[in-house]
CSV table of N, CA and C in Angstrom, one decimal:
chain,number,residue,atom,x,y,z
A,1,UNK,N,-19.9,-13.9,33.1
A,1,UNK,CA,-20.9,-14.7,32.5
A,1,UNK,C,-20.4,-15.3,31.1
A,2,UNK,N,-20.9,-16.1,30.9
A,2,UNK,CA,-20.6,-17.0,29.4
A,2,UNK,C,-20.8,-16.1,28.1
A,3,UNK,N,-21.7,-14.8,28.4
A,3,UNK,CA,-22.2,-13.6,27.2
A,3,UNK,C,-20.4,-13.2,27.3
A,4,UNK,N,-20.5,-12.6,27.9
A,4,UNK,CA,-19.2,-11.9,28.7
A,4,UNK,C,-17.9,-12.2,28.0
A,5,UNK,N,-17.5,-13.6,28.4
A,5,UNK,CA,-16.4,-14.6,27.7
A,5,UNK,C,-16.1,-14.5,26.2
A,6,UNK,N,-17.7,-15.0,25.4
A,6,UNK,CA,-17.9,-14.8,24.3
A,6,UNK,C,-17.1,-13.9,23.4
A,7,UNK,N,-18.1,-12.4,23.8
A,7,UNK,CA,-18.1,-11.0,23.6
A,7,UNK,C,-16.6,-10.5,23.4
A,8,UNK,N,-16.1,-11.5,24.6
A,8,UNK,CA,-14.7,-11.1,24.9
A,8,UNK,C,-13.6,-11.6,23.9
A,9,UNK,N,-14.0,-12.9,23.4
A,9,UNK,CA,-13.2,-13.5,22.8
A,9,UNK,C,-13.2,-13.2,21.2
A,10,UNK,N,-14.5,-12.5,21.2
A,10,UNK,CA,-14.2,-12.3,19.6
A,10,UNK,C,-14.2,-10.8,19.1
A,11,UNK,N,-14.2,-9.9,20.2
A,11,UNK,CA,-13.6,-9.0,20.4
A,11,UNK,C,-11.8,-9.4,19.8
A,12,UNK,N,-11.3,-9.8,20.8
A,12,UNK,CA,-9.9,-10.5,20.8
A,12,UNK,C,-9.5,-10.9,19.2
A,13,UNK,N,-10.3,-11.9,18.4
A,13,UNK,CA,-10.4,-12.0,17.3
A,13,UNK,C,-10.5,-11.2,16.6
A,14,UNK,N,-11.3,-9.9,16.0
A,14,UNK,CA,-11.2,-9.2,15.7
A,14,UNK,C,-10.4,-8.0,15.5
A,15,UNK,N,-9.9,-8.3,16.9
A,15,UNK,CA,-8.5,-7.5,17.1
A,15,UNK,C,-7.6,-7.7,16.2
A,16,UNK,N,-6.9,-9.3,16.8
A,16,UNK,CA,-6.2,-9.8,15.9
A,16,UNK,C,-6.0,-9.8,14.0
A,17,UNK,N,-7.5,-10.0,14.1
A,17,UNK,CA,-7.9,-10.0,12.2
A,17,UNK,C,-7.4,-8.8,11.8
A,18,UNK,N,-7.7,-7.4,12.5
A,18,UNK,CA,-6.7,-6.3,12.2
A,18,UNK,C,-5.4,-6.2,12.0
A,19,UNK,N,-4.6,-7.0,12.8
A,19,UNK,CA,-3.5,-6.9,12.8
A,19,UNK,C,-2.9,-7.3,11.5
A,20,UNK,N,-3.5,-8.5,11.3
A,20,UNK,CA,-2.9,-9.4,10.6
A,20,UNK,C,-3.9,-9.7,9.0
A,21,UNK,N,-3.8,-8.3,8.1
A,21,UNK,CA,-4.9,-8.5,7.4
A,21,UNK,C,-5.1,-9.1,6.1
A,22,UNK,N,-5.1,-10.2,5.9
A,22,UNK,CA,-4.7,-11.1,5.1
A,22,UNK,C,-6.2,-10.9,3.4
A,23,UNK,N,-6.7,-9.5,3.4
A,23,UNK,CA,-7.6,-9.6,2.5
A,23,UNK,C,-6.9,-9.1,1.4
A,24,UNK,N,-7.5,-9.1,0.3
A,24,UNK,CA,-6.8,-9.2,-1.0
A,24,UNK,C,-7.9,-8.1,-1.4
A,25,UNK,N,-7.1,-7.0,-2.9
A,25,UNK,CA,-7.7,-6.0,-3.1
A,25,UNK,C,-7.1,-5.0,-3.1
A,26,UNK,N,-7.7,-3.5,-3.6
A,26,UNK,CA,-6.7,-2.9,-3.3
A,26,UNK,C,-6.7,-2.1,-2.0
A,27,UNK,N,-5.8,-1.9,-1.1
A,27,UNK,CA,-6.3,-2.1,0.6
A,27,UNK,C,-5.9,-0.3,0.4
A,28,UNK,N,-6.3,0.5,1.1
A,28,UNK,CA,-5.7,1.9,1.2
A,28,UNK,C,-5.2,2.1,2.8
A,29,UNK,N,-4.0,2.4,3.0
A,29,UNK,CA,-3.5,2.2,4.0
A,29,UNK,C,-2.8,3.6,4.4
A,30,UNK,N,-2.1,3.4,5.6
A,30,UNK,CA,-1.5,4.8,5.9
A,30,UNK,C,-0.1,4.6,5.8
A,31,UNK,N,0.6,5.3,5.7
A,31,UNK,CA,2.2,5.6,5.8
A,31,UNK,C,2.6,4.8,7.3
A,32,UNK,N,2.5,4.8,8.2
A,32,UNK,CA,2.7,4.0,9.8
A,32,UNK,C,2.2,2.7,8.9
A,33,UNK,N,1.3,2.2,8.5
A,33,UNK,CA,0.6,0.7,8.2
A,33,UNK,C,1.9,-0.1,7.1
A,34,UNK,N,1.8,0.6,6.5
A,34,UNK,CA,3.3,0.8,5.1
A,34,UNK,C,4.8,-0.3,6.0
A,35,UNK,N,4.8,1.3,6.3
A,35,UNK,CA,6.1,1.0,7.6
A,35,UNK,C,6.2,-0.2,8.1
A,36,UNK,N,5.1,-0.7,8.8
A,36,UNK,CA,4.8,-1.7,9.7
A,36,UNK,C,5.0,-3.0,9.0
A,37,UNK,N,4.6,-3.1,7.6
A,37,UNK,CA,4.3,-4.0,6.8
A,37,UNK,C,5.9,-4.0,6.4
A,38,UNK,N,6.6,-3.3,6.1
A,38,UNK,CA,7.9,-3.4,5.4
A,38,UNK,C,8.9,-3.6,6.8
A,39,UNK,N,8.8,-3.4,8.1
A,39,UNK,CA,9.6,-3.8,8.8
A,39,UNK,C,8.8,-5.4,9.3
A,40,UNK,N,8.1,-5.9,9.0
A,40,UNK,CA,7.4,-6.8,9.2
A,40,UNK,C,8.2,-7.7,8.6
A,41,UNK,N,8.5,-7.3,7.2
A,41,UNK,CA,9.7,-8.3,6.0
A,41,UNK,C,8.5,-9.1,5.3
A,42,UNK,N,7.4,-8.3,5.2
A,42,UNK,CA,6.1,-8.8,4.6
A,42,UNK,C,6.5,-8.3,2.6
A,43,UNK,N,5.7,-9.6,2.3
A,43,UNK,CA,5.7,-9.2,1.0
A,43,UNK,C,4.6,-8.2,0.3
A,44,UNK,N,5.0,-7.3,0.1
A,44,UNK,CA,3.9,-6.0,-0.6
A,44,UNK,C,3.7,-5.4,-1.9
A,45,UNK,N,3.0,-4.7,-2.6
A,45,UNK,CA,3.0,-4.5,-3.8
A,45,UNK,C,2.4,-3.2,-2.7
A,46,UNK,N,3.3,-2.0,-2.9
A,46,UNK,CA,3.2,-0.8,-2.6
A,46,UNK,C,3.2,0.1,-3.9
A,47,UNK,N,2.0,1.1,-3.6
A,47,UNK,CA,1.2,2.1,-4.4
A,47,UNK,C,1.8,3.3,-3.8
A,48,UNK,N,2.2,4.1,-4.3
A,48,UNK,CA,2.4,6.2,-3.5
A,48,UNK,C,1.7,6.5,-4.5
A,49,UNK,N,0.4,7.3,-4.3
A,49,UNK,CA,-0.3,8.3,-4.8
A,49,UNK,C,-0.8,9.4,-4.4
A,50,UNK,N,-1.0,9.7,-5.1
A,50,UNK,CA,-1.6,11.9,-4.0
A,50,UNK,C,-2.9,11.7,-4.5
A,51,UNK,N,-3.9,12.6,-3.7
A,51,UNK,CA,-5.1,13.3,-3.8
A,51,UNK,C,-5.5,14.0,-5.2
A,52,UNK,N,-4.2,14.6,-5.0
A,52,UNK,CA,-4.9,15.6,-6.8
A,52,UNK,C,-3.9,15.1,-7.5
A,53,UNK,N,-4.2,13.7,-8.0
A,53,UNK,CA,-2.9,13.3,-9.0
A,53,UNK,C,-3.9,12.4,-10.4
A,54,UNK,N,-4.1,12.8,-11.7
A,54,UNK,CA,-4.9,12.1,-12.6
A,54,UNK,C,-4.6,10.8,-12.8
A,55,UNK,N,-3.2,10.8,-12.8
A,55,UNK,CA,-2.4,9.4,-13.4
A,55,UNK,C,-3.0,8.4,-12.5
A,56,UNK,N,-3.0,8.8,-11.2
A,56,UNK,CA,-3.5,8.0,-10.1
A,56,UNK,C,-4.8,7.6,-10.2
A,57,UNK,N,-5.1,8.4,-10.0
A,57,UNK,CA,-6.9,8.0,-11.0
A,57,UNK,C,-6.8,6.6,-11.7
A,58,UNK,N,-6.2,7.2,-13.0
A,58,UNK,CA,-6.8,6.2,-14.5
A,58,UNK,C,-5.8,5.0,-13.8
A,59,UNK,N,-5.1,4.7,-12.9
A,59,UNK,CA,-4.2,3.4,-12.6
A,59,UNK,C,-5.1,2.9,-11.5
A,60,UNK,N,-5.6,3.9,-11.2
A,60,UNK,CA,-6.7,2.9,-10.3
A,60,UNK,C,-7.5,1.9,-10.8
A,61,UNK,N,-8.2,2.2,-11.7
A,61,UNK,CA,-8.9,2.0,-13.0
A,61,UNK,C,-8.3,0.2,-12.9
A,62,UNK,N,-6.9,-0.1,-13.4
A,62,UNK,CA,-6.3,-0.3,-13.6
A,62,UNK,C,-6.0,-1.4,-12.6
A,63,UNK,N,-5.6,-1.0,-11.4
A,63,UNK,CA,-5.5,-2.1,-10.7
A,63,UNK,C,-6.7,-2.9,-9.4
A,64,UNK,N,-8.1,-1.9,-9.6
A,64,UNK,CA,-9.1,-2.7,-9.4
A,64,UNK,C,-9.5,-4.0,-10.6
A,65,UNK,N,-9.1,-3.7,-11.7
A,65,UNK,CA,-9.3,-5.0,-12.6
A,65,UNK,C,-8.3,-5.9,-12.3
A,66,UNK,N,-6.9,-6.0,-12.0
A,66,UNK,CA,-6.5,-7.1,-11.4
A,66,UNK,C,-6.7,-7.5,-10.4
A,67,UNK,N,-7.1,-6.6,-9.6
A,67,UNK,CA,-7.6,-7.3,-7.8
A,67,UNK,C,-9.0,-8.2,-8.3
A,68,UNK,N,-9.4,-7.9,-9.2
A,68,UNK,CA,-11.2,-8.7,-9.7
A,68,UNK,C,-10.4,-9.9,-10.4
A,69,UNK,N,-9.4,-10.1,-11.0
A,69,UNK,CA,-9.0,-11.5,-11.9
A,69,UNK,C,-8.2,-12.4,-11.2
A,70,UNK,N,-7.5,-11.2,-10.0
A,70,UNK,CA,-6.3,-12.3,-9.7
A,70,UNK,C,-6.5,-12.3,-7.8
A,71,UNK,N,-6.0,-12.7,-7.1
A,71,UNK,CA,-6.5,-13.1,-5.8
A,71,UNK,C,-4.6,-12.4,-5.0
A,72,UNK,N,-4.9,-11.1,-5.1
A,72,UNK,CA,-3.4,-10.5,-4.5
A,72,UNK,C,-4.2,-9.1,-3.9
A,73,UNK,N,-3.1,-8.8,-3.1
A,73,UNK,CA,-3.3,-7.5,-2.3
A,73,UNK,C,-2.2,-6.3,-3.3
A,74,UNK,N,-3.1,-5.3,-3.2
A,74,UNK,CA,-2.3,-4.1,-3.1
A,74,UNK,C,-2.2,-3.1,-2.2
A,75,UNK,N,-1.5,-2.5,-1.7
A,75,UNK,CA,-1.2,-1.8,-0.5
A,75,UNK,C,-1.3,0.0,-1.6
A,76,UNK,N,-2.3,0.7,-1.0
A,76,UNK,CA,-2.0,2.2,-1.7
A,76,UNK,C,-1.8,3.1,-0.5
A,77,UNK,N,-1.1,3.8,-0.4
A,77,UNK,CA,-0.8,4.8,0.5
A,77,UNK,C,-0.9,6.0,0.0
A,78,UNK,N,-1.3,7.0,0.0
A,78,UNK,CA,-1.3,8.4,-0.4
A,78,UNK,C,-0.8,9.3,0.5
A,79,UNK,N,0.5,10.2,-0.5
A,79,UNK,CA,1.5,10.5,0.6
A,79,UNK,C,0.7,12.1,1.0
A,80,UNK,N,-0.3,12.6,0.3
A,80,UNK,CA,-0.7,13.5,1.3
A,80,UNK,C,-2.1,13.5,2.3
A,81,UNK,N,-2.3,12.0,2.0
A,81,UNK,CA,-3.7,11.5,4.0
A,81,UNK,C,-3.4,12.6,4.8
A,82,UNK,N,-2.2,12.5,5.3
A,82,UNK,CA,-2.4,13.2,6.9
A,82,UNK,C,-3.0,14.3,6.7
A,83,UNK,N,-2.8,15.1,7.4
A,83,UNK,CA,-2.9,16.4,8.3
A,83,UNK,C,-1.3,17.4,8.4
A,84,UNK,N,-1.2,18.7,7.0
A,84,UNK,CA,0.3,18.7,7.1
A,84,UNK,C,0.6,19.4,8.5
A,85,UNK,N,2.0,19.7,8.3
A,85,UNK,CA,2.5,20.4,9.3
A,85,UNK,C,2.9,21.5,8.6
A,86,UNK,N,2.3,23.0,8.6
A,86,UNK,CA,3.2,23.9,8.3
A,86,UNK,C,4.0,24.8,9.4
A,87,UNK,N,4.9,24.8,8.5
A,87,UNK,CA,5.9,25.3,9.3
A,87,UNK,C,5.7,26.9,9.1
A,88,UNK,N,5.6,27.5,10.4
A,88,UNK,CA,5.1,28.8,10.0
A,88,UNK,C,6.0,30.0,9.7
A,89,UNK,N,7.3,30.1,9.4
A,89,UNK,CA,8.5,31.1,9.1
A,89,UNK,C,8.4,30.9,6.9
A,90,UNK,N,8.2,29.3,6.6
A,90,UNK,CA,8.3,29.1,5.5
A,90,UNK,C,6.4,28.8,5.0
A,91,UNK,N,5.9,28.7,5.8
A,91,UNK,CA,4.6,27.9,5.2
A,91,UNK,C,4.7,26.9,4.2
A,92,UNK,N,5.7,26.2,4.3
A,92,UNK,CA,5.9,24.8,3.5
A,92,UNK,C,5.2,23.4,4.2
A,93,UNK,N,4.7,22.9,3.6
A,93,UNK,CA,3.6,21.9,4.1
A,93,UNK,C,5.0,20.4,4.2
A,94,UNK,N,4.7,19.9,5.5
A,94,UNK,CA,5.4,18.5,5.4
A,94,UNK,C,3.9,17.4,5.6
A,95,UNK,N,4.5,16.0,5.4
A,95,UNK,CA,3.6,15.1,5.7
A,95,UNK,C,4.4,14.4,7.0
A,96,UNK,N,4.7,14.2,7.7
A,96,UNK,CA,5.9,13.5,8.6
A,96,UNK,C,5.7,12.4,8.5
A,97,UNK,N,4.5,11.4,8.9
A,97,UNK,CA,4.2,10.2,8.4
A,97,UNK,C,4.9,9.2,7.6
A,98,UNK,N,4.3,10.4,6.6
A,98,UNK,CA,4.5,10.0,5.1
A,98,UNK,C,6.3,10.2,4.8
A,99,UNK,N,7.1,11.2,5.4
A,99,UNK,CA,8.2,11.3,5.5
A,99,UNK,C,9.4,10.1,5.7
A,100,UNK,N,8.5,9.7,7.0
A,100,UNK,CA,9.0,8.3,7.6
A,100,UNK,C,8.9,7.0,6.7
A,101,UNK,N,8.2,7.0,5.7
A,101,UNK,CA,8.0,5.9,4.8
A,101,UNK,C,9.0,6.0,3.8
A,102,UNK,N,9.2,7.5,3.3
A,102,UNK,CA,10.4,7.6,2.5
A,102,UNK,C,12.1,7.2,2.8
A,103,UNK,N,11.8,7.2,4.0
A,103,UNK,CA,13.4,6.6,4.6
A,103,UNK,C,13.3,5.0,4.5
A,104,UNK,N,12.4,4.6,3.7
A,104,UNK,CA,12.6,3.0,4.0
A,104,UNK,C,12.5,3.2,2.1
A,105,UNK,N,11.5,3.7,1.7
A,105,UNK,CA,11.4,3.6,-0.1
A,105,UNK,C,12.1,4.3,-0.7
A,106,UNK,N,12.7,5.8,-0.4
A,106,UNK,CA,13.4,6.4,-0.9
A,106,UNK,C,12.5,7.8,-1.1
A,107,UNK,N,13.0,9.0,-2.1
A,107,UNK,CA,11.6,9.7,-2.4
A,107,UNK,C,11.1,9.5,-3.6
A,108,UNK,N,9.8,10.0,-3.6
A,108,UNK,CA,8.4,9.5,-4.4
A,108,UNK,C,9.3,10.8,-5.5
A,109,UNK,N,9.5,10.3,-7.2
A,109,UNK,CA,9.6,11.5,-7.7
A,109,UNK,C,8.5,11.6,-8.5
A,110,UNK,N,7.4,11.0,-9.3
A,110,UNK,CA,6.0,10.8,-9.3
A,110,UNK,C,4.8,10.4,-8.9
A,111,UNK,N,3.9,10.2,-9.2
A,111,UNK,CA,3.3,9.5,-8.7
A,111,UNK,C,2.1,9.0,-9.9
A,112,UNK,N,1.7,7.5,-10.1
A,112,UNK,CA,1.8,6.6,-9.0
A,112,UNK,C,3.1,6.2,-9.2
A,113,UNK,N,3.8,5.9,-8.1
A,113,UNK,CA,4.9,4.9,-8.4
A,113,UNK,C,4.3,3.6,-7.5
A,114,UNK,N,5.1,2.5,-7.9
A,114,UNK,CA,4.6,1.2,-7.9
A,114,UNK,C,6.3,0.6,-7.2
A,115,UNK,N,6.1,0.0,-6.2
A,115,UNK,CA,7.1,-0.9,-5.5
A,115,UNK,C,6.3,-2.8,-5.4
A,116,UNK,N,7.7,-2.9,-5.9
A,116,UNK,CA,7.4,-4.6,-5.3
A,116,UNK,C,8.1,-4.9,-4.5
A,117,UNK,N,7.8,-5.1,-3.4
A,117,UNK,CA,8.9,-5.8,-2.5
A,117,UNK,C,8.5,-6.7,-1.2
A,118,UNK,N,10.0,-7.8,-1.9
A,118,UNK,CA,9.9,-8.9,-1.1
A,118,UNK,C,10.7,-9.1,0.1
A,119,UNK,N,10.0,-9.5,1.3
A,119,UNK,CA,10.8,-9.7,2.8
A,119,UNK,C,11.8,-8.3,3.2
A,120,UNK,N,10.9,-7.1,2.8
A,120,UNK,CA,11.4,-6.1,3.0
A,120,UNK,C,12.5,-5.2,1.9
A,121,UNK,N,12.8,-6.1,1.1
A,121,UNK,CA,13.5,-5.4,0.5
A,121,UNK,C,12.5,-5.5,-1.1
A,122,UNK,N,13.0,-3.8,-1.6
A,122,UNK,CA,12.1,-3.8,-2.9
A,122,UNK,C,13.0,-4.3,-4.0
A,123,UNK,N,12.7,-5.1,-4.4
A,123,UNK,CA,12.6,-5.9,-5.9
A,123,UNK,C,13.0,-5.0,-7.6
A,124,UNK,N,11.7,-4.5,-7.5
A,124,UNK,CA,11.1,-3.5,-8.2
A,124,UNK,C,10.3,-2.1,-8.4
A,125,UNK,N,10.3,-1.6,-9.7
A,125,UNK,CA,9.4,-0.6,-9.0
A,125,UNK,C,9.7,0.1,-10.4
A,126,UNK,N,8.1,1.3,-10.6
A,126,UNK,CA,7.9,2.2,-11.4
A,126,UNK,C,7.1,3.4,-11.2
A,127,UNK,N,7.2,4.2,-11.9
A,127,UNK,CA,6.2,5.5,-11.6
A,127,UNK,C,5.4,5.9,-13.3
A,128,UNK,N,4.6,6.1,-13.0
A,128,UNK,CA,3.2,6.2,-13.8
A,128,UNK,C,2.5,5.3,-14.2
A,129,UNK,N,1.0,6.0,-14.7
A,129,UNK,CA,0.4,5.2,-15.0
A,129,UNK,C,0.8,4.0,-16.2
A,130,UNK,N,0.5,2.6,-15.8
A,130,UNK,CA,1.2,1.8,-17.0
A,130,UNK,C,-0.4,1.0,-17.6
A,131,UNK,N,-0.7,0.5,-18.4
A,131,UNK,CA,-1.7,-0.6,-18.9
A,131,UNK,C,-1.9,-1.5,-18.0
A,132,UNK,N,-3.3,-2.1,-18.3
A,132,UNK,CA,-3.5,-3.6,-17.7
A,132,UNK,C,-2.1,-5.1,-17.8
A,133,UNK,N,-2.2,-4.9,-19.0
A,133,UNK,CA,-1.1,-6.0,-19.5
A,133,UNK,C,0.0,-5.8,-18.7
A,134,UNK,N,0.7,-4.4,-19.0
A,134,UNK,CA,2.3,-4.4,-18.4
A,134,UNK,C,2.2,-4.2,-17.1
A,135,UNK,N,1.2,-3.7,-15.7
A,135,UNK,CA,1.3,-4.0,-14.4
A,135,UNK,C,1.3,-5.5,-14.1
A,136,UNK,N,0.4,-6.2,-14.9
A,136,UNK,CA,-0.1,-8.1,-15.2
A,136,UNK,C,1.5,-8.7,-15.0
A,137,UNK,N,1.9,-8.1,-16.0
A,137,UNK,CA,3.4,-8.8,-16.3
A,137,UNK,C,4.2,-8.2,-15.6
A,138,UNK,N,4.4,-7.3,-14.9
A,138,UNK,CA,5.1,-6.9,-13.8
A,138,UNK,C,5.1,-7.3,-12.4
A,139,UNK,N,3.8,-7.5,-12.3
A,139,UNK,CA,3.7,-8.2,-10.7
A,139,UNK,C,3.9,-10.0,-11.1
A,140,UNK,N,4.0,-10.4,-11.9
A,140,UNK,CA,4.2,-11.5,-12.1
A,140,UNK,C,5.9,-12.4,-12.2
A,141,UNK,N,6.5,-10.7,-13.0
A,141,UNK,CA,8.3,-11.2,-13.1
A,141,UNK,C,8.6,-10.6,-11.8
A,142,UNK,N,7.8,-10.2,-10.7
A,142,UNK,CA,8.3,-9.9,-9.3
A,142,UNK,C,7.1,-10.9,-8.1
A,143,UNK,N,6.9,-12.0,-9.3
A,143,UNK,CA,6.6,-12.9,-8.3
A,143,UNK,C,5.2,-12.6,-7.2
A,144,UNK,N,4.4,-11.8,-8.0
A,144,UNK,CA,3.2,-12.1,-6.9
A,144,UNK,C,2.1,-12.2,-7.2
A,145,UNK,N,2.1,-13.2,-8.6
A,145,UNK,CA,1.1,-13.4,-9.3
A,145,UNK,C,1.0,-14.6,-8.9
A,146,UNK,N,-0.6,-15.2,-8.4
A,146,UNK,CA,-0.6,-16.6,-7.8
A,146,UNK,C,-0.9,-17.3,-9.0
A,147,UNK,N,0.3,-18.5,-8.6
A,147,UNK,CA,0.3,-19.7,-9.7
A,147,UNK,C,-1.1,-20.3,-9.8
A,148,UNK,N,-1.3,-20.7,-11.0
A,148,UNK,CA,-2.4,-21.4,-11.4
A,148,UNK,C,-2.4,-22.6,-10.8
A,149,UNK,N,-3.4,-23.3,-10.6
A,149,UNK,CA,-3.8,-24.3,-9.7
A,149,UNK,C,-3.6,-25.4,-10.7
């Protein structure tokens, strides 16, 4: 039926819109989405933060006021989302996910740390919390501040 077709096609759309998610903000994403995006050769402004991290907090603060001024995406991943794995001889908690992302960024020695990177390869990058101004001017001498009209 023509319901049917419809239903179906924007289904399909919607799919797609996932794939390909072109919204601006700051997006919270997983460690696999990360990945995807940097083997994609997509340009990203990648976040690593933790759950119980303050710095991470007050930079939040921080870069929801430039997602409100400026019309860019931020990508935040928090490297402890999953679900660990302990290992039961050591009871040491892994993230594996999150593991896999560090073979493409390196490892997190704070957090937040902050990546810029363009067509897959990072640019830039810092760890802790920084000001309004100096993230402003940092996403800007790494190029992902949209030119004024």
């Amino acid at each position: 039926s023509v319901m049917k077709k419809i239903f179906a096609i924007l289904l399909c759309m919607s799919v797609l819109a996932g794939c390909f998610p072109s919204k601006t903000g700051v997006v919270h994403s997983s460690a696999e989405d990360a990945i995807s995006a940097l083997e994609s050769k997509d340009d990203i402004i990648l976040v690593v933060g933790k759950g119980d991290c303050s710095a991470c907090e007050e930079f939040n603060g921080v870069m929801e006021e430039i997602v409100k001024n400026y019309d860019i995406r931020i990508t935040e991943v928090y490297m402890d989302d999953e679900d660990p794995v302990i290992d039961d001889s050591t009871k040491r908690k892994t993230y594996p996910e999150y593991e896999k992302l560090e073979q493409y960024i390196g490892v997190v020695a704070g957090t937040p740390t902050v990546y810029f990177i363009k067509e897959g390869v990072i640019k830039g990058m810092f760890t802790g919390a920084v000001s309004y101004d100096t993230f402003r001017d940092k996403i800007d001498k790494y190029g992902f501040l949209p030119k004024a009209e």
